Structure formats: structure tokens, C-alpha cells
Amino acid sequence: MSFFERLKAGLQKTKEALIGQVNTVMSVFRKIDDDLFDELEEALIRGDVGVATSAKLVEELRREARQKGLKNGDELLPLLKELVAERLGSGAAPLRLNEGGLTVILVVGVNGVGKTTTIGKLARHLREDRGLKVVLAAADTFRAAAMDQLKVWGERAGAEVVAGPEGADPAAVAFDGVKAARASGADVLIVDTAGRLHNKAHLMAELGKIARVLGREVPGAPHETLLVLDATTGQNAIQQTRLFKETVPVTGIALTKLDGTAKGGVVVAIADTEQVPVKFIGVGERLDDLQPFDPRQFVEALFSE
């Protein structure tokens, strides 16, 4: 299967929950009127598009339908597809690479979202698809399991892993990661971090220190700060985005587990309300199931017959 075919299959639950409900509304309310728009807004909210984004989409649908003189509910679906595509952007948002020098990617996210797995898959993508040499730094020293897991994924992805003892200073591990990356001639250093939001002040201080050390050692670092979100959490992913944006300058999002949820509509809500581009999506457990996010491809898969 091509990635587009896997994406279509992975979005099936979201498609049923979101587009399926929208189609039901449009088939029941054949005539375009206030009742149809009210039900349509409810359907979008139930599909995890979010209250604010759903309201904006329906308001734009009202305006466009009025301007174009549309009469029947089934005429609205192509228009909704266009509006969703506009929300997601016209093209992929590429990783910001430090051309001619070491690129440093800081990866953040709460525990349990698939952060370490995502790092391993990202390392594979950079090495095999982009031809870059990658080193991983296990700076989530709070959990020994996190370091062990990263070593496993590093081996699978063909990336060296730099780790310290459990409880070591995360910034020191990040510093060692820079040294190891430079010594091995690596192109990219990916730094894993802890995700303990129950102690936000401590997390903020820890992430701030890591970022300062990286910036001191590599000009402009971190060049990317990727937030890993679990799509199955739905609207809670938006709250996580806001909390991490208060802590670090998030430059992109990697959305995991889209294949296991009916809540993939949250992609639209995040892009609309948080103004942070989704850069990667995960639709399975395979090493190559994390891919750069293509908004147009996502919309085509979501609205496909």
C-alpha cells in the first residue's frame, strides 16, 4: 500500500465520525436553512473539529452558500472540503534544517503520547528518506524506561543514542549529545525530553535550561521544537498545545495514532486555533508510518469516496 492508501485506511474512523455525520445531516436536511447549519455545527463539534473552529466553518458556509445561491444541502460538502483545506494550509510545512551545520530538534510532549516512538520514526525518516546522519540524546532522565526505549528505537532506526544515568541532569545529556553528534559528523541531533505537566514550573525550568545549553553550543538551536500529540485524546490535544506553547516556542506538531481514533478532526482545530503547523502524522506502528504532513493529501483522504 502507498502511504496515501494507508492514510485513507488510517482515517477511516475519523471519516465515519466526521464526514459520515456531516453527510447524514445534509441528507436529512435537504433544504439549506438555519436548522441545517445548526445541525451541521453540532456534527462538526462531535467530530472533534472544536467549538470555535466549527462555528467559524459554519459561518463561512452560510456566507458562501448565500453568495453562490445554493439551495440543497448536498451542495455544501464540496464547499466544506475547500474550507477545511484552507484551514490546514496549501502546502506541507517542512522541517527547518540548519544548512551547513548541525540541526538540533527538541522533542516535547506529555508521557504516553508516543514521544519516544515518534523520535525513532523521525530518525528513520531523516536517515533513509533524507539521507541524513542522526544522533539521539536521551534527555528524559526521569524515567529509566524512557532511556531504554530510546536505545531500542535508535537501534531500529540506525541512529546512535547518547544517554546518561537515571536522574542525570537533562541539559548535561543534551550537551553530551551535541559533542557526540559533532564527533561523528552527524547532520541532526534529536533531543528527547521529559513530559511531566503535573509539575509545570519544574518542567519549564528544565526545558528552558536544555534550550539554553543547546543554543550556547549550536547557534540558533533548537532549530525545531516538535510537540508530539496523541490524536486519540481529541480536544485535550489543544490544551496540551497551549500548555507547551507557554513553556517553549513550539514550531511544529507531530500527531500520532491517527489510525486508532475517530478524533482526527482535531487536526483542523489545532491548525485553526493554535497557529502551529502539523509537520508529521503517524498512521500505524511501522517504522515508516510517520510521514511529513501533506494538508491536501489529508483532505483528499478524509473526503474520499
JSON list of N, CA and C in Angstrom, two decimals, residues 157-228:
[
{"chain": "A", "resi": 157, "resn": "ALA", "atom": "N", "xyz": [16.35, 2.39, 14.04]},
{"chain": "A", "resi": 157, "resn": "ALA", "atom": "CA", "xyz": [16.44, 3.46, 13.05]},
{"chain": "A", "resi": 157, "resn": "ALA", "atom": "C", "xyz": [17.85, 3.68, 12.55]},
{"chain": "A", "resi": 158, "resn": "GLY", "atom": "N", "xyz": [18.82, 3.00, 13.14]},
{"chain": "A", "resi": 158, "resn": "GLY", "atom": "CA", "xyz": [20.21, 3.17, 12.71]},
{"chain": "A", "resi": 158, "resn": "GLY", "atom": "C", "xyz": [20.81, 4.48, 13.19]},
{"chain": "A", "resi": 159, "resn": "ALA", "atom": "N", "xyz": [20.42, 4.91, 14.42]},
{"chain": "A", "resi": 159, "resn": "ALA", "atom": "CA", "xyz": [20.92, 6.18, 14.97]},
{"chain": "A", "resi": 159, "resn": "ALA", "atom": "C", "xyz": [21.62, 5.93, 16.31]},
{"chain": "A", "resi": 160, "resn": "GLU", "atom": "N", "xyz": [22.78, 6.57, 16.49]},
{"chain": "A", "resi": 160, "resn": "GLU", "atom": "CA", "xyz": [23.49, 6.49, 17.76]},
{"chain": "A", "resi": 160, "resn": "GLU", "atom": "C", "xyz": [22.66, 7.17, 18.86]},
{"chain": "A", "resi": 161, "resn": "VAL", "atom": "N", "xyz": [22.67, 6.59, 20.06]},
{"chain": "A", "resi": 161, "resn": "VAL", "atom": "CA", "xyz": [21.93, 7.16, 21.19]},
{"chain": "A", "resi": 161, "resn": "VAL", "atom": "C", "xyz": [22.91, 7.54, 22.30]},
{"chain": "A", "resi": 162, "resn": "VAL", "atom": "N", "xyz": [22.81, 8.78, 22.75]},
{"chain": "A", "resi": 162, "resn": "VAL", "atom": "CA", "xyz": [23.63, 9.27, 23.87]},
{"chain": "A", "resi": 162, "resn": "VAL", "atom": "C", "xyz": [22.75, 9.32, 25.10]},
{"chain": "A", "resi": 163, "resn": "ALA", "atom": "N", "xyz": [23.16, 8.66, 26.17]},
{"chain": "A", "resi": 163, "resn": "ALA", "atom": "CA", "xyz": [22.36, 8.61, 27.40]},
{"chain": "A", "resi": 163, "resn": "ALA", "atom": "C", "xyz": [23.27, 8.72, 28.62]},
{"chain": "A", "resi": 164, "resn": "GLY", "atom": "N", "xyz": [22.69, 9.22, 29.71]},
{"chain": "A", "resi": 164, "resn": "GLY", "atom": "CA", "xyz": [23.40, 9.28, 30.98]},
{"chain": "A", "resi": 164, "resn": "GLY", "atom": "C", "xyz": [22.72, 8.36, 31.97]},
{"chain": "A", "resi": 165, "resn": "PRO", "atom": "N", "xyz": [23.13, 8.39, 33.22]},
{"chain": "A", "resi": 165, "resn": "PRO", "atom": "CA", "xyz": [22.47, 7.56, 34.23]},
{"chain": "A", "resi": 165, "resn": "PRO", "atom": "C", "xyz": [21.09, 8.12, 34.57]},
{"chain": "A", "resi": 166, "resn": "GLU", "atom": "N", "xyz": [20.23, 7.27, 35.12]},
{"chain": "A", "resi": 166, "resn": "GLU", "atom": "CA", "xyz": [18.91, 7.72, 35.54]},
{"chain": "A", "resi": 166, "resn": "GLU", "atom": "C", "xyz": [19.05, 8.86, 36.55]},
{"chain": "A", "resi": 167, "resn": "GLY", "atom": "N", "xyz": [18.29, 9.93, 36.34]},
{"chain": "A", "resi": 167, "resn": "GLY", "atom": "CA", "xyz": [18.35, 11.06, 37.26]},
{"chain": "A", "resi": 167, "resn": "GLY", "atom": "C", "xyz": [19.42, 12.08, 36.92]},
{"chain": "A", "resi": 168, "resn": "ALA", "atom": "N", "xyz": [20.16, 11.85, 35.83]},
{"chain": "A", "resi": 168, "resn": "ALA", "atom": "CA", "xyz": [21.21, 12.81, 35.42]},
{"chain": "A", "resi": 168, "resn": "ALA", "atom": "C", "xyz": [20.58, 14.13, 34.99]},
{"chain": "A", "resi": 169, "resn": "ASP", "atom": "N", "xyz": [21.37, 15.18, 34.97]},
{"chain": "A", "resi": 169, "resn": "ASP", "atom": "CA", "xyz": [20.91, 16.49, 34.52]},
{"chain": "A", "resi": 169, "resn": "ASP", "atom": "C", "xyz": [20.57, 16.40, 33.03]},
{"chain": "A", "resi": 170, "resn": "PRO", "atom": "N", "xyz": [19.30, 16.62, 32.63]},
{"chain": "A", "resi": 170, "resn": "PRO", "atom": "CA", "xyz": [18.92, 16.51, 31.21]},
{"chain": "A", "resi": 170, "resn": "PRO", "atom": "C", "xyz": [19.72, 17.44, 30.31]},
{"chain": "A", "resi": 171, "resn": "ALA", "atom": "N", "xyz": [20.05, 18.64, 30.80]},
{"chain": "A", "resi": 171, "resn": "ALA", "atom": "CA", "xyz": [20.82, 19.58, 29.99]},
{"chain": "A", "resi": 171, "resn": "ALA", "atom": "C", "xyz": [22.23, 19.05, 29.73]},
{"chain": "A", "resi": 172, "resn": "ALA", "atom": "N", "xyz": [22.78, 18.32, 30.70]},
{"chain": "A", "resi": 172, "resn": "ALA", "atom": "CA", "xyz": [24.10, 17.74, 30.53]},
{"chain": "A", "resi": 172, "resn": "ALA", "atom": "C", "xyz": [24.07, 16.65, 29.46]},
{"chain": "A", "resi": 173, "resn": "VAL", "atom": "N", "xyz": [22.99, 15.88, 29.43]},
{"chain": "A", "resi": 173, "resn": "VAL", "atom": "CA", "xyz": [22.84, 14.84, 28.39]},
{"chain": "A", "resi": 173, "resn": "VAL", "atom": "C", "xyz": [22.71, 15.50, 27.02]},
{"chain": "A", "resi": 174, "resn": "ALA", "atom": "N", "xyz": [21.95, 16.60, 26.95]},
{"chain": "A", "resi": 174, "resn": "ALA", "atom": "CA", "xyz": [21.81, 17.33, 25.69]},
{"chain": "A", "resi": 174, "resn": "ALA", "atom": "C", "xyz": [23.17, 17.85, 25.23]},
{"chain": "A", "resi": 175, "resn": "PHE", "atom": "N", "xyz": [23.98, 18.36, 26.17]},
{"chain": "A", "resi": 175, "resn": "PHE", "atom": "CA", "xyz": [25.33, 18.84, 25.87]},
{"chain": "A", "resi": 175, "resn": "PHE", "atom": "C", "xyz": [26.19, 17.70, 25.32]},
{"chain": "A", "resi": 176, "resn": "ASP", "atom": "N", "xyz": [26.12, 16.53, 25.97]},
{"chain": "A", "resi": 176, "resn": "ASP", "atom": "CA", "xyz": [26.88, 15.37, 25.50]},
{"chain": "A", "resi": 176, "resn": "ASP", "atom": "C", "xyz": [26.41, 14.94, 24.12]},
{"chain": "A", "resi": 177, "resn": "GLY", "atom": "N", "xyz": [25.10, 15.11, 23.87]},
{"chain": "A", "resi": 177, "resn": "GLY", "atom": "CA", "xyz": [24.56, 14.78, 22.56]},
{"chain": "A", "resi": 177, "resn": "GLY", "atom": "C", "xyz": [25.16, 15.65, 21.46]},
{"chain": "A", "resi": 178, "resn": "VAL", "atom": "N", "xyz": [25.33, 16.94, 21.74]},
{"chain": "A", "resi": 178, "resn": "VAL", "atom": "CA", "xyz": [25.95, 17.85, 20.78]},
{"chain": "A", "resi": 178, "resn": "VAL", "atom": "C", "xyz": [27.38, 17.42, 20.49]},
{"chain": "A", "resi": 179, "resn": "LYS", "atom": "N", "xyz": [28.12, 17.10, 21.55]},
{"chain": "A", "resi": 179, "resn": "LYS", "atom": "CA", "xyz": [29.51, 16.68, 21.38]},
{"chain": "A", "resi": 179, "resn": "LYS", "atom": "C", "xyz": [29.60, 15.40, 20.54]},
{"chain": "A", "resi": 180, "resn": "ALA", "atom": "N", "xyz": [28.73, 14.44, 20.84]},
{"chain": "A", "resi": 180, "resn": "ALA", "atom": "CA", "xyz": [28.74, 13.16, 20.11]},
{"chain": "A", "resi": 180, "resn": "ALA", "atom": "C", "xyz": [28.34, 13.37, 18.65]},
{"chain": "A", "resi": 181, "resn": "ALA", "atom": "N", "xyz": [27.35, 14.23, 18.41]},
{"chain": "A", "resi": 181, "resn": "ALA", "atom": "CA", "xyz": [26.89, 14.50, 17.05]},
{"chain": "A", "resi": 181, "resn": "ALA", "atom": "C", "xyz": [28.01, 15.11, 16.23]},
{"chain": "A", "resi": 182, "resn": "ARG", "atom": "N", "xyz": [28.70, 16.06, 16.83]},
{"chain": "A", "resi": 182, "resn": "ARG", "atom": "CA", "xyz": [29.81, 16.71, 16.11]},
{"chain": "A", "resi": 182, "resn": "ARG", "atom": "C", "xyz": [30.96, 15.74, 15.86]},
{"chain": "A", "resi": 183, "resn": "ALA", "atom": "N", "xyz": [31.26, 14.93, 16.87]},
{"chain": "A", "resi": 183, "resn": "ALA", "atom": "CA", "xyz": [32.38, 14.00, 16.75]},
{"chain": "A", "resi": 183, "resn": "ALA", "atom": "C", "xyz": [32.13, 12.96, 15.67]},
{"chain": "A", "resi": 184, "resn": "SER", "atom": "N", "xyz": [30.87, 12.59, 15.47]},
{"chain": "A", "resi": 184, "resn": "SER", "atom": "CA", "xyz": [30.55, 11.55, 14.48]},
{"chain": "A", "resi": 184, "resn": "SER", "atom": "C", "xyz": [30.18, 12.14, 13.12]},
{"chain": "A", "resi": 185, "resn": "GLY", "atom": "N", "xyz": [30.20, 13.48, 13.03]},
{"chain": "A", "resi": 185, "resn": "GLY", "atom": "CA", "xyz": [29.84, 14.12, 11.76]},
{"chain": "A", "resi": 185, "resn": "GLY", "atom": "C", "xyz": [28.37, 14.02, 11.42]},
{"chain": "A", "resi": 186, "resn": "ALA", "atom": "N", "xyz": [27.52, 13.98, 12.45]},
{"chain": "A", "resi": 186, "resn": "ALA", "atom": "CA", "xyz": [26.08, 13.85, 12.24]},
{"chain": "A", "resi": 186, "resn": "ALA", "atom": "C", "xyz": [25.50, 15.15, 11.68]},
{"chain": "A", "resi": 187, "resn": "ASP", "atom": "N", "xyz": [24.38, 15.02, 10.98]},
{"chain": "A", "resi": 187, "resn": "ASP", "atom": "CA", "xyz": [23.67, 16.17, 10.43]},
{"chain": "A", "resi": 187, "resn": "ASP", "atom": "C", "xyz": [22.59, 16.68, 11.39]},
{"chain": "A", "resi": 188, "resn": "VAL", "atom": "N", "xyz": [22.00, 15.75, 12.15]},
{"chain": "A", "resi": 188, "resn": "VAL", "atom": "CA", "xyz": [20.86, 16.09, 13.00]},
{"chain": "A", "resi": 188, "resn": "VAL", "atom": "C", "xyz": [21.02, 15.47, 14.39]},
{"chain": "A", "resi": 189, "resn": "LEU", "atom": "N", "xyz": [20.72, 16.26, 15.41]},
{"chain": "A", "resi": 189, "resn": "LEU", "atom": "CA", "xyz": [20.63, 15.77, 16.79]},
{"chain": "A", "resi": 189, "resn": "LEU", "atom": "C", "xyz": [19.18, 15.93, 17.23]},
{"chain": "A", "resi": 190, "resn": "ILE", "atom": "N", "xyz": [18.56, 14.82, 17.66]},
{"chain": "A", "resi": 190, "resn": "ILE", "atom": "CA", "xyz": [17.19, 14.87, 18.18]},
{"chain": "A", "resi": 190, "resn": "ILE", "atom": "C", "xyz": [17.26, 14.64, 19.68]},
{"chain": "A", "resi": 191, "resn": "VAL", "atom": "N", "xyz": [16.70, 15.58, 20.45]},
{"chain": "A", "resi": 191, "resn": "VAL", "atom": "CA", "xyz": [16.78, 15.53, 21.91]},
{"chain": "A", "resi": 191, "resn": "VAL", "atom": "C", "xyz": [15.42, 15.17, 22.50]},
{"chain": "A", "resi": 192, "resn": "ASP", "atom": "N", "xyz": [15.35, 14.03, 23.17]},
{"chain": "A", "resi": 192, "resn": "ASP", "atom": "CA", "xyz": [14.14, 13.63, 23.89]},
{"chain": "A", "resi": 192, "resn": "ASP", "atom": "C", "xyz": [14.08, 14.39, 25.21]},
{"chain": "A", "resi": 193, "resn": "THR", "atom": "N", "xyz": [12.86, 14.65, 25.71]},
{"chain": "A", "resi": 193, "resn": "THR", "atom": "CA", "xyz": [12.70, 15.37, 26.98]},
{"chain": "A", "resi": 193, "resn": "THR", "atom": "C", "xyz": [11.59, 14.73, 27.80]},
{"chain": "A", "resi": 194, "resn": "ALA", "atom": "N", "xyz": [11.56, 15.07, 29.09]},
{"chain": "A", "resi": 194, "resn": "ALA", "atom": "CA", "xyz": [10.51, 14.57, 29.97]},
{"chain": "A", "resi": 194, "resn": "ALA", "atom": "C", "xyz": [9.21, 15.33, 29.72]},
{"chain": "A", "resi": 195, "resn": "GLY", "atom": "N", "xyz": [8.10, 14.74, 30.12]},
{"chain": "A", "resi": 195, "resn": "GLY", "atom": "CA", "xyz": [6.80, 15.37, 29.89]},
{"chain": "A", "resi": 195, "resn": "GLY", "atom": "C", "xyz": [5.93, 15.35, 31.12]},
{"chain": "A", "resi": 196, "resn": "ARG", "atom": "N", "xyz": [6.41, 15.95, 32.20]},
{"chain": "A", "resi": 196, "resn": "ARG", "atom": "CA", "xyz": [5.69, 15.88, 33.48]},
{"chain": "A", "resi": 196, "resn": "ARG", "atom": "C", "xyz": [4.91, 17.18, 33.70]},
{"chain": "A", "resi": 197, "resn": "LEU", "atom": "N", "xyz": [3.76, 17.30, 33.06]},
{"chain": "A", "resi": 197, "resn": "LEU", "atom": "CA", "xyz": [3.00, 18.54, 33.16]},
{"chain": "A", "resi": 197, "resn": "LEU", "atom": "C", "xyz": [2.36, 18.76, 34.53]},
{"chain": "A", "resi": 198, "resn": "HIS", "atom": "N", "xyz": [2.34, 17.71, 35.37]},
{"chain": "A", "resi": 198, "resn": "HIS", "atom": "CA", "xyz": [1.77, 17.92, 36.70]},
{"chain": "A", "resi": 198, "resn": "HIS", "atom": "C", "xyz": [2.66, 18.84, 37.54]},
{"chain": "A", "resi": 199, "resn": "ASN", "atom": "N", "xyz": [3.91, 19.01, 37.11]},
{"chain": "A", "resi": 199, "resn": "ASN", "atom": "CA", "xyz": [4.81, 19.94, 37.79]},
{"chain": "A", "resi": 199, "resn": "ASN", "atom": "C", "xyz": [5.34, 20.90, 36.73]},
{"chain": "A", "resi": 200, "resn": "LYS", "atom": "N", "xyz": [4.45, 21.80, 36.28]},
{"chain": "A", "resi": 200, "resn": "LYS", "atom": "CA", "xyz": [4.77, 22.63, 35.11]},
{"chain": "A", "resi": 200, "resn": "LYS", "atom": "C", "xyz": [5.95, 23.57, 35.34]},
{"chain": "A", "resi": 201, "resn": "ALA", "atom": "N", "xyz": [6.05, 24.11, 36.55]},
{"chain": "A", "resi": 201, "resn": "ALA", "atom": "CA", "xyz": [7.15, 25.04, 36.84]},
{"chain": "A", "resi": 201, "resn": "ALA", "atom": "C", "xyz": [8.50, 24.35, 36.70]},
{"chain": "A", "resi": 202, "resn": "HIS", "atom": "N", "xyz": [8.58, 23.11, 37.21]},
{"chain": "A", "resi": 202, "resn": "HIS", "atom": "CA", "xyz": [9.84, 22.36, 37.11]},
{"chain": "A", "resi": 202, "resn": "HIS", "atom": "C", "xyz": [10.13, 22.02, 35.65]},
{"chain": "A", "resi": 203, "resn": "LEU", "atom": "N", "xyz": [9.08, 21.61, 34.92]},
{"chain": "A", "resi": 203, "resn": "LEU", "atom": "CA", "xyz": [9.25, 21.27, 33.51]},
{"chain": "A", "resi": 203, "resn": "LEU", "atom": "C", "xyz": [9.74, 22.48, 32.72]},
{"chain": "A", "resi": 204, "resn": "MET", "atom": "N", "xyz": [9.14, 23.64, 32.99]},
{"chain": "A", "resi": 204, "resn": "MET", "atom": "CA", "xyz": [9.52, 24.86, 32.28]},
{"chain": "A", "resi": 204, "resn": "MET", "atom": "C", "xyz": [10.99, 25.19, 32.52]},
{"chain": "A", "resi": 205, "resn": "ALA", "atom": "N", "xyz": [11.40, 25.07, 33.78]},
{"chain": "A", "resi": 205, "resn": "ALA", "atom": "CA", "xyz": [12.79, 25.36, 34.11]},
{"chain": "A", "resi": 205, "resn": "ALA", "atom": "C", "xyz": [13.74, 24.37, 33.42]},
{"chain": "A", "resi": 206, "resn": "GLU", "atom": "N", "xyz": [13.34, 23.10, 33.41]},
{"chain": "A", "resi": 206, "resn": "GLU", "atom": "CA", "xyz": [14.17, 22.06, 32.81]},
{"chain": "A", "resi": 206, "resn": "GLU", "atom": "C", "xyz": [14.30, 22.26, 31.30]},
{"chain": "A", "resi": 207, "resn": "LEU", "atom": "N", "xyz": [13.18, 22.49, 30.63]},
{"chain": "A", "resi": 207, "resn": "LEU", "atom": "CA", "xyz": [13.21, 22.69, 29.18]},
{"chain": "A", "resi": 207, "resn": "LEU", "atom": "C", "xyz": [13.95, 23.97, 28.81]},
{"chain": "A", "resi": 208, "resn": "GLY", "atom": "N", "xyz": [13.76, 25.00, 29.64]},
{"chain": "A", "resi": 208, "resn": "GLY", "atom": "CA", "xyz": [14.47, 26.26, 29.41]},
{"chain": "A", "resi": 208, "resn": "GLY", "atom": "C", "xyz": [15.98, 26.08, 29.49]},
{"chain": "A", "resi": 209, "resn": "LYS", "atom": "N", "xyz": [16.42, 25.31, 30.47]},
{"chain": "A", "resi": 209, "resn": "LYS", "atom": "CA", "xyz": [17.86, 25.06, 30.65]},
{"chain": "A", "resi": 209, "resn": "LYS", "atom": "C", "xyz": [18.41, 24.26, 29.46]},
{"chain": "A", "resi": 210, "resn": "ILE", "atom": "N", "xyz": [17.66, 23.24, 29.03]},
{"chain": "A", "resi": 210, "resn": "ILE", "atom": "CA", "xyz": [18.10, 22.44, 27.87]},
{"chain": "A", "resi": 210, "resn": "ILE", "atom": "C", "xyz": [18.25, 23.34, 26.65]},
{"chain": "A", "resi": 211, "resn": "ALA", "atom": "N", "xyz": [17.24, 24.18, 26.42]},
{"chain": "A", "resi": 211, "resn": "ALA", "atom": "CA", "xyz": [17.26, 25.07, 25.25]},
{"chain": "A", "resi": 211, "resn": "ALA", "atom": "C", "xyz": [18.44, 26.03, 25.32]},
{"chain": "A", "resi": 212, "resn": "ARG", "atom": "N", "xyz": [18.72, 26.56, 26.50]},
{"chain": "A", "resi": 212, "resn": "ARG", "atom": "CA", "xyz": [19.85, 27.50, 26.65]},
{"chain": "A", "resi": 212, "resn": "ARG", "atom": "C", "xyz": [21.19, 26.81, 26.35]},
{"chain": "A", "resi": 213, "resn": "VAL", "atom": "N", "xyz": [21.35, 25.60, 26.87]},
{"chain": "A", "resi": 213, "resn": "VAL", "atom": "CA", "xyz": [22.60, 24.86, 26.63]},
{"chain": "A", "resi": 213, "resn": "VAL", "atom": "C", "xyz": [22.76, 24.57, 25.14]},
{"chain": "A", "resi": 214, "resn": "LEU", "atom": "N", "xyz": [21.67, 24.14, 24.49]},
{"chain": "A", "resi": 214, "resn": "LEU", "atom": "CA", "xyz": [21.73, 23.84, 23.06]},
{"chain": "A", "resi": 214, "resn": "LEU", "atom": "C", "xyz": [22.06, 25.10, 22.26]},
{"chain": "A", "resi": 215, "resn": "GLY", "atom": "N", "xyz": [21.41, 26.23, 22.63]},
{"chain": "A", "resi": 215, "resn": "GLY", "atom": "CA", "xyz": [21.65, 27.49, 21.93]},
{"chain": "A", "resi": 215, "resn": "GLY", "atom": "C", "xyz": [23.07, 28.00, 22.11]},
{"chain": "A", "resi": 216, "resn": "ARG", "atom": "N", "xyz": [23.65, 27.73, 23.27]},
{"chain": "A", "resi": 216, "resn": "ARG", "atom": "CA", "xyz": [25.03, 28.14, 23.52]},
{"chain": "A", "resi": 216, "resn": "ARG", "atom": "C", "xyz": [26.02, 27.33, 22.70]},
{"chain": "A", "resi": 217, "resn": "GLU", "atom": "N", "xyz": [25.72, 26.05, 22.51]},
{"chain": "A", "resi": 217, "resn": "GLU", "atom": "CA", "xyz": [26.64, 25.16, 21.81]},
{"chain": "A", "resi": 217, "resn": "GLU", "atom": "C", "xyz": [26.47, 25.19, 20.29]},
{"chain": "A", "resi": 218, "resn": "VAL", "atom": "N", "xyz": [25.22, 25.41, 19.85]},
{"chain": "A", "resi": 218, "resn": "VAL", "atom": "CA", "xyz": [24.93, 25.42, 18.40]},
{"chain": "A", "resi": 218, "resn": "VAL", "atom": "C", "xyz": [24.11, 26.67, 18.09]},
{"chain": "A", "resi": 219, "resn": "PRO", "atom": "N", "xyz": [24.65, 27.61, 17.33]},
{"chain": "A", "resi": 219, "resn": "PRO", "atom": "CA", "xyz": [23.91, 28.84, 17.03]},
{"chain": "A", "resi": 219, "resn": "PRO", "atom": "C", "xyz": [22.53, 28.57, 16.46]},
{"chain": "A", "resi": 220, "resn": "GLY", "atom": "N", "xyz": [21.52, 29.21, 17.05]},
{"chain": "A", "resi": 220, "resn": "GLY", "atom": "CA", "xyz": [20.15, 29.06, 16.56]},
{"chain": "A", "resi": 220, "resn": "GLY", "atom": "C", "xyz": [19.40, 27.85, 17.08]},
{"chain": "A", "resi": 221, "resn": "ALA", "atom": "N", "xyz": [20.08, 26.99, 17.85]},
{"chain": "A", "resi": 221, "resn": "ALA", "atom": "CA", "xyz": [19.43, 25.78, 18.37]},
{"chain": "A", "resi": 221, "resn": "ALA", "atom": "C", "xyz": [18.54, 26.11, 19.58]},
{"chain": "A", "resi": 222, "resn": "PRO", "atom": "N", "xyz": [17.47, 25.33, 19.76]},
{"chain": "A", "resi": 222, "resn": "PRO", "atom": "CA", "xyz": [16.98, 24.29, 18.86]},
{"chain": "A", "resi": 222, "resn": "PRO", "atom": "C", "xyz": [16.32, 24.89, 17.61]},
{"chain": "A", "resi": 223, "resn": "HIS", "atom": "N", "xyz": [16.63, 24.30, 16.49]},
{"chain": "A", "resi": 223, "resn": "HIS", "atom": "CA", "xyz": [16.10, 24.82, 15.22]},
{"chain": "A", "resi": 223, "resn": "HIS", "atom": "C", "xyz": [14.64, 24.44, 15.03]},
{"chain": "A", "resi": 224, "resn": "GLU", "atom": "N", "xyz": [14.23, 23.35, 15.65]},
{"chain": "A", "resi": 224, "resn": "GLU", "atom": "CA", "xyz": [12.83, 22.92, 15.68]},
{"chain": "A", "resi": 224, "resn": "GLU", "atom": "C", "xyz": [12.50, 22.46, 17.09]},
{"chain": "A", "resi": 225, "resn": "THR", "atom": "N", "xyz": [11.31, 22.82, 17.55]},
{"chain": "A", "resi": 225, "resn": "THR", "atom": "CA", "xyz": [10.77, 22.25, 18.79]},
{"chain": "A", "resi": 225, "resn": "THR", "atom": "C", "xyz": [9.46, 21.59, 18.41]},
{"chain": "A", "resi": 226, "resn": "LEU", "atom": "N", "xyz": [9.51, 20.25, 18.32]},
{"chain": "A", "resi": 226, "resn": "LEU", "atom": "CA", "xyz": [8.35, 19.48, 17.89]},
{"chain": "A", "resi": 226, "resn": "LEU", "atom": "C", "xyz": [7.55, 18.99, 19.09]},
{"chain": "A", "resi": 227, "resn": "LEU", "atom": "N", "xyz": [6.26, 19.27, 19.09]},
{"chain": "A", "resi": 227, "resn": "LEU", "atom": "CA", "xyz": [5.36, 18.79, 20.13]},
{"chain": "A", "resi": 227, "resn": "LEU", "atom": "C", "xyz": [4.65, 17.54, 19.62]},
{"chain": "A", "resi": 228, "resn": "VAL", "atom": "N", "xyz": [4.79, 16.43, 20.35]},
{"chain": "A", "resi": 228, "resn": "VAL", "atom": "CA", "xyz": [4.13, 15.19, 19.99]},
{"chain": "A", "resi": 228, "resn": "VAL", "atom": "C", "xyz": [2.78, 15.12, 20.70]}
]
